Coordinates of C-alpha atoms and ligand atoms in Angstrom, one line a residue:
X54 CA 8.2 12.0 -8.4
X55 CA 6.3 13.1 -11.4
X56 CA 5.1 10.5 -13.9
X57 CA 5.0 9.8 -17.7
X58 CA 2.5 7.7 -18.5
X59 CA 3.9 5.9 -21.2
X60 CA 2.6 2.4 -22.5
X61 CA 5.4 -0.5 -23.2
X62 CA 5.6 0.6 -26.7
X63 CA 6.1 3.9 -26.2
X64 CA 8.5 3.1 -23.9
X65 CA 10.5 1.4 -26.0
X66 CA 10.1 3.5 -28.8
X67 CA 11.8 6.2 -26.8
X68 CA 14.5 4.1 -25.3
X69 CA 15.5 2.8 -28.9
X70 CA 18.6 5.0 -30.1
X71 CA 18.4 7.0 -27.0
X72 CA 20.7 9.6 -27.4
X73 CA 19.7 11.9 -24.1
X74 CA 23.1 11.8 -22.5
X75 CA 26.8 10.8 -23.2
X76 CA 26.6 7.1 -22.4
X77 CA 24.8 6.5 -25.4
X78 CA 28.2 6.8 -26.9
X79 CA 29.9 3.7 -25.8
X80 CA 27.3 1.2 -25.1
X81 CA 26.6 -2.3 -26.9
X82 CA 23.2 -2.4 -25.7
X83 CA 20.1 -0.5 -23.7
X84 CA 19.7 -2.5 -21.0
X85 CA 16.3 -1.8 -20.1
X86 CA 15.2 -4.8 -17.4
X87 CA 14.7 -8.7 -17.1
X88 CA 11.8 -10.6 -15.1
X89 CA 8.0 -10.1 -15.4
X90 CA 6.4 -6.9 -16.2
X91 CA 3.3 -7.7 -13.8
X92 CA 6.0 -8.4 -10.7
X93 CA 5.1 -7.7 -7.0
X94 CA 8.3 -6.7 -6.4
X95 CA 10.8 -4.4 -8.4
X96 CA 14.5 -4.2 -8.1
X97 CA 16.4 -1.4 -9.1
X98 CA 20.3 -0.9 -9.4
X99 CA 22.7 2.0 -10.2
X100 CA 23.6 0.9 -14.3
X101 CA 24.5 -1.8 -16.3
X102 CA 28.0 -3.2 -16.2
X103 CA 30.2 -4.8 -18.7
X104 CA 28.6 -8.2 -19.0
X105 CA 25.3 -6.1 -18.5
X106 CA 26.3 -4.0 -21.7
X107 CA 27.3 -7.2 -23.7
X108 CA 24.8 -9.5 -23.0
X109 CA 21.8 -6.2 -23.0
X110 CA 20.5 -7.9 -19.3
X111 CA 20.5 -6.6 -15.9
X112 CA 22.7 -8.3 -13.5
X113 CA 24.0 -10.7 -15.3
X114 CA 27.7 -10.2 -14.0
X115 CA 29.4 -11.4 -10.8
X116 CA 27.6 -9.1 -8.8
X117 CA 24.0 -10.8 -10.9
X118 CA 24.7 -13.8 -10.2
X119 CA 25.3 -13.1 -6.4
X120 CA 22.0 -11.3 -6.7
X121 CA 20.4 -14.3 -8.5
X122 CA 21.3 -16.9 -5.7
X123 CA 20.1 -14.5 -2.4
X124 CA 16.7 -14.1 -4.7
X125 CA 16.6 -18.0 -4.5
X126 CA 17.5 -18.2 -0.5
X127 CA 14.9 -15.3 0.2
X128 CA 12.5 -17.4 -1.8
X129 CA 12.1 -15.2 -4.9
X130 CA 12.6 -16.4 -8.3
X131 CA 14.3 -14.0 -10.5
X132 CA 11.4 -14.6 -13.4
X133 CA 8.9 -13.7 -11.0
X134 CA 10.4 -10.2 -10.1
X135 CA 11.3 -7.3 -12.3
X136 CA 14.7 -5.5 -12.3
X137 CA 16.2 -2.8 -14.1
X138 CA 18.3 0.0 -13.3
X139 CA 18.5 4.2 -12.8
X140 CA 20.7 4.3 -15.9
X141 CA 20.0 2.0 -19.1
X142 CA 23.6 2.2 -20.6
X143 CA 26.6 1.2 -19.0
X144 CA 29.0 3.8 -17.4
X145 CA 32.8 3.6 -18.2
X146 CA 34.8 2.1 -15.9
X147 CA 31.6 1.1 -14.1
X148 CA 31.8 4.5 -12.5
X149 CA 28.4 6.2 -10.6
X150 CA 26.5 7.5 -12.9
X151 CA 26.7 11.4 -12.8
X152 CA 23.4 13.4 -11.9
X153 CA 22.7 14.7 -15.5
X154 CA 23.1 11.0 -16.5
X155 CA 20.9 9.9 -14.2
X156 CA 18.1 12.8 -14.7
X157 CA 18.3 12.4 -18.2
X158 CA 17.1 9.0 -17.9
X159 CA 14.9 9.2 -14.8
X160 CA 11.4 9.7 -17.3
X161 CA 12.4 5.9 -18.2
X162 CA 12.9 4.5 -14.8
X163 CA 9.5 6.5 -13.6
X164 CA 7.7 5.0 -16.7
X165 CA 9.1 1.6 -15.6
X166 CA 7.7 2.0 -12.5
X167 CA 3.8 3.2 -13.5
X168 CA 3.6 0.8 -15.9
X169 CA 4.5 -2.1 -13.9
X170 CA 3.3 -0.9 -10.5
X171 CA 4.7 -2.8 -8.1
X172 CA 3.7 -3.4 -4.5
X173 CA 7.4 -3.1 -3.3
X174 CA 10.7 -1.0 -4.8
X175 CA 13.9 -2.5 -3.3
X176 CA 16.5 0.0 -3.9
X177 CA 19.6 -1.8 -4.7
X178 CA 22.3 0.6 -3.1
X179 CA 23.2 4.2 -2.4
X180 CA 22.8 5.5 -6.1
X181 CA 19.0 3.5 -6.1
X182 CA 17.3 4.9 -3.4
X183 CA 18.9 8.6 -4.0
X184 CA 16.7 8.8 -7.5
X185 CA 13.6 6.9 -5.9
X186 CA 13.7 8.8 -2.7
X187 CA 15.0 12.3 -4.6
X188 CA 18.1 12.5 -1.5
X189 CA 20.9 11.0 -0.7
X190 CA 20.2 8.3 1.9
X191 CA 22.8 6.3 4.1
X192 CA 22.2 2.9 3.2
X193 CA 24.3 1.4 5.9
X194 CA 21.7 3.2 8.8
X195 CA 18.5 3.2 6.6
X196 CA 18.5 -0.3 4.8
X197 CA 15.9 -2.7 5.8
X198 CA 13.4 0.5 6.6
X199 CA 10.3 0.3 4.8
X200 CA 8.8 4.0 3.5
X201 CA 5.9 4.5 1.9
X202 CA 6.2 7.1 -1.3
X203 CA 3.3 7.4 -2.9
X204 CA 1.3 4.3 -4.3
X205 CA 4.2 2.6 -3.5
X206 CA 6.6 1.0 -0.5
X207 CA 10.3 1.2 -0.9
X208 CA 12.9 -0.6 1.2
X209 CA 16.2 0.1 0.4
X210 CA 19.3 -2.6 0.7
X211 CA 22.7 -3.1 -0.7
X212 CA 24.0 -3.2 -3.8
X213 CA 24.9 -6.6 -4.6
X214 CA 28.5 -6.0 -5.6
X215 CA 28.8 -4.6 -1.6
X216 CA 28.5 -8.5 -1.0
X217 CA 31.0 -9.5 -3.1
X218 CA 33.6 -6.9 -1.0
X219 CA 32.1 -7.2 2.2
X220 CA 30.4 -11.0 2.8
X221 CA 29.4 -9.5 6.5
X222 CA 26.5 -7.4 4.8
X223 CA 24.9 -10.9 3.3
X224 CA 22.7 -11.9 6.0
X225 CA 21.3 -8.1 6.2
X226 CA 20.8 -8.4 2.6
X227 CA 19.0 -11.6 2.1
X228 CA 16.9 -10.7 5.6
X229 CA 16.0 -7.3 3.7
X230 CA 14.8 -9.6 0.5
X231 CA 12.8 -12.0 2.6
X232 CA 11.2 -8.7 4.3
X233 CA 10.1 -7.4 0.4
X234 CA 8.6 -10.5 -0.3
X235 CA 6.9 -11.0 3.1
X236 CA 5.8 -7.1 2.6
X237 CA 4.3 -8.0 -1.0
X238 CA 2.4 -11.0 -0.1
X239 CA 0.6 -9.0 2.7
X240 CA -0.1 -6.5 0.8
X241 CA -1.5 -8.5 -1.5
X242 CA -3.6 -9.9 1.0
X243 CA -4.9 -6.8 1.2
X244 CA -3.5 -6.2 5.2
X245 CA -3.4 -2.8 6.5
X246 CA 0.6 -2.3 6.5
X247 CA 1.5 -0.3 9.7
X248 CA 5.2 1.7 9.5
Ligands
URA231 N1 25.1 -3.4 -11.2 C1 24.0 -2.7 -11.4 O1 23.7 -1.7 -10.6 N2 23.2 -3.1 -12.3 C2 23.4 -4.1 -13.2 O2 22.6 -4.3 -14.0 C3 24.6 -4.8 -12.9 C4 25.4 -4.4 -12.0

């Protein structure tokens, strides 16, 4: 996927007042990301929802704070990792963000990703790993598989809010975030990563 290189403040300079697509017109807030800029790993969902659009924080809804208590099981505190989303304002009715949305916002998401260059990408569902992978994926075959694209490795999952409709996805779920930390700290032990 091509690159911007942009630097924090240019990102944010961009993102401030974004007007690149129709959500600007209803959101509260940009909700860009939470966690540390320097993270291993990176977590990406599909958009911000309605607590998400209040509050201007990924994941801080149900489907967050489901999120927020697997990262603890697999391990992972949420401060340590960095999250954000394809989209930075909130869709109405919490509806998929439509491809122009999504493209239009895509030079964000891409600057995210060079500038805080990750050793892992966990694709938070279906909508996720269709913009990092550039095709639709089935998540329900292809979760837990580990890619390499480009400098980086990508390991898609479920969406959190899957969870909160179907509990029988969990244990794939947290397995998948115990395999992107395992995978980071390997990696950062500088081991040769076979696929
Ligand atoms: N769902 C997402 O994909 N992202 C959020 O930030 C919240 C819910």
């Amino acid at each position: 996927m091509a690159v911007l290189r942009f630097d924090w403040n240019t990102l944010y300079g961009e993102l401030n007042g974004c007007t690149k697509c129709r959500l600007c017109e209803h959101r509260h807030s940009i909700v860009v990301s939470d966690g540390d800029p320097h993270a291993d790993i990176m977590f990406i969902g599909e958009g911000p929802g309605r607590e998400e659009d209040e509050q201007g924080v990924p994941f801080v809804g149900a489907a967050g704070r489901l999120f927020n208590y697997h990262l603890e099981e697999a391990g992972l505190d949420r401060r340590s990792v960095y999250i954000c989303n394809v989209v930075k304002c909130r869709p109405p009715q919490n509806r998929d963000p439509l491809p122009d949305e999504a493209e239009s916002c895509l030079p964000y998401l891409r600057a995210q990703i060079a500038l805080v260059r990750p050793k892992v990408i966990v694709c938070l569902g279906r909508i996720a790993a269709r913009y990092v992978y550039d095709r639709d994926i089935q998540i329900t075959r292809q979760r837990g598989q580990i890619k390499k694209l480009g400098a980086f490795y990508v390991l898609p999952t479920y969406h959190p809010a899957a969870l909160l409709r179907r509990e029988e996805l969990t244990n794939d779920f947290v397995f998948d975030l115990c395999t992107a930390k395992k995978l980071a700290e390997r990696i950062k032990a500088g081991e040769q990563i076979e696929l």
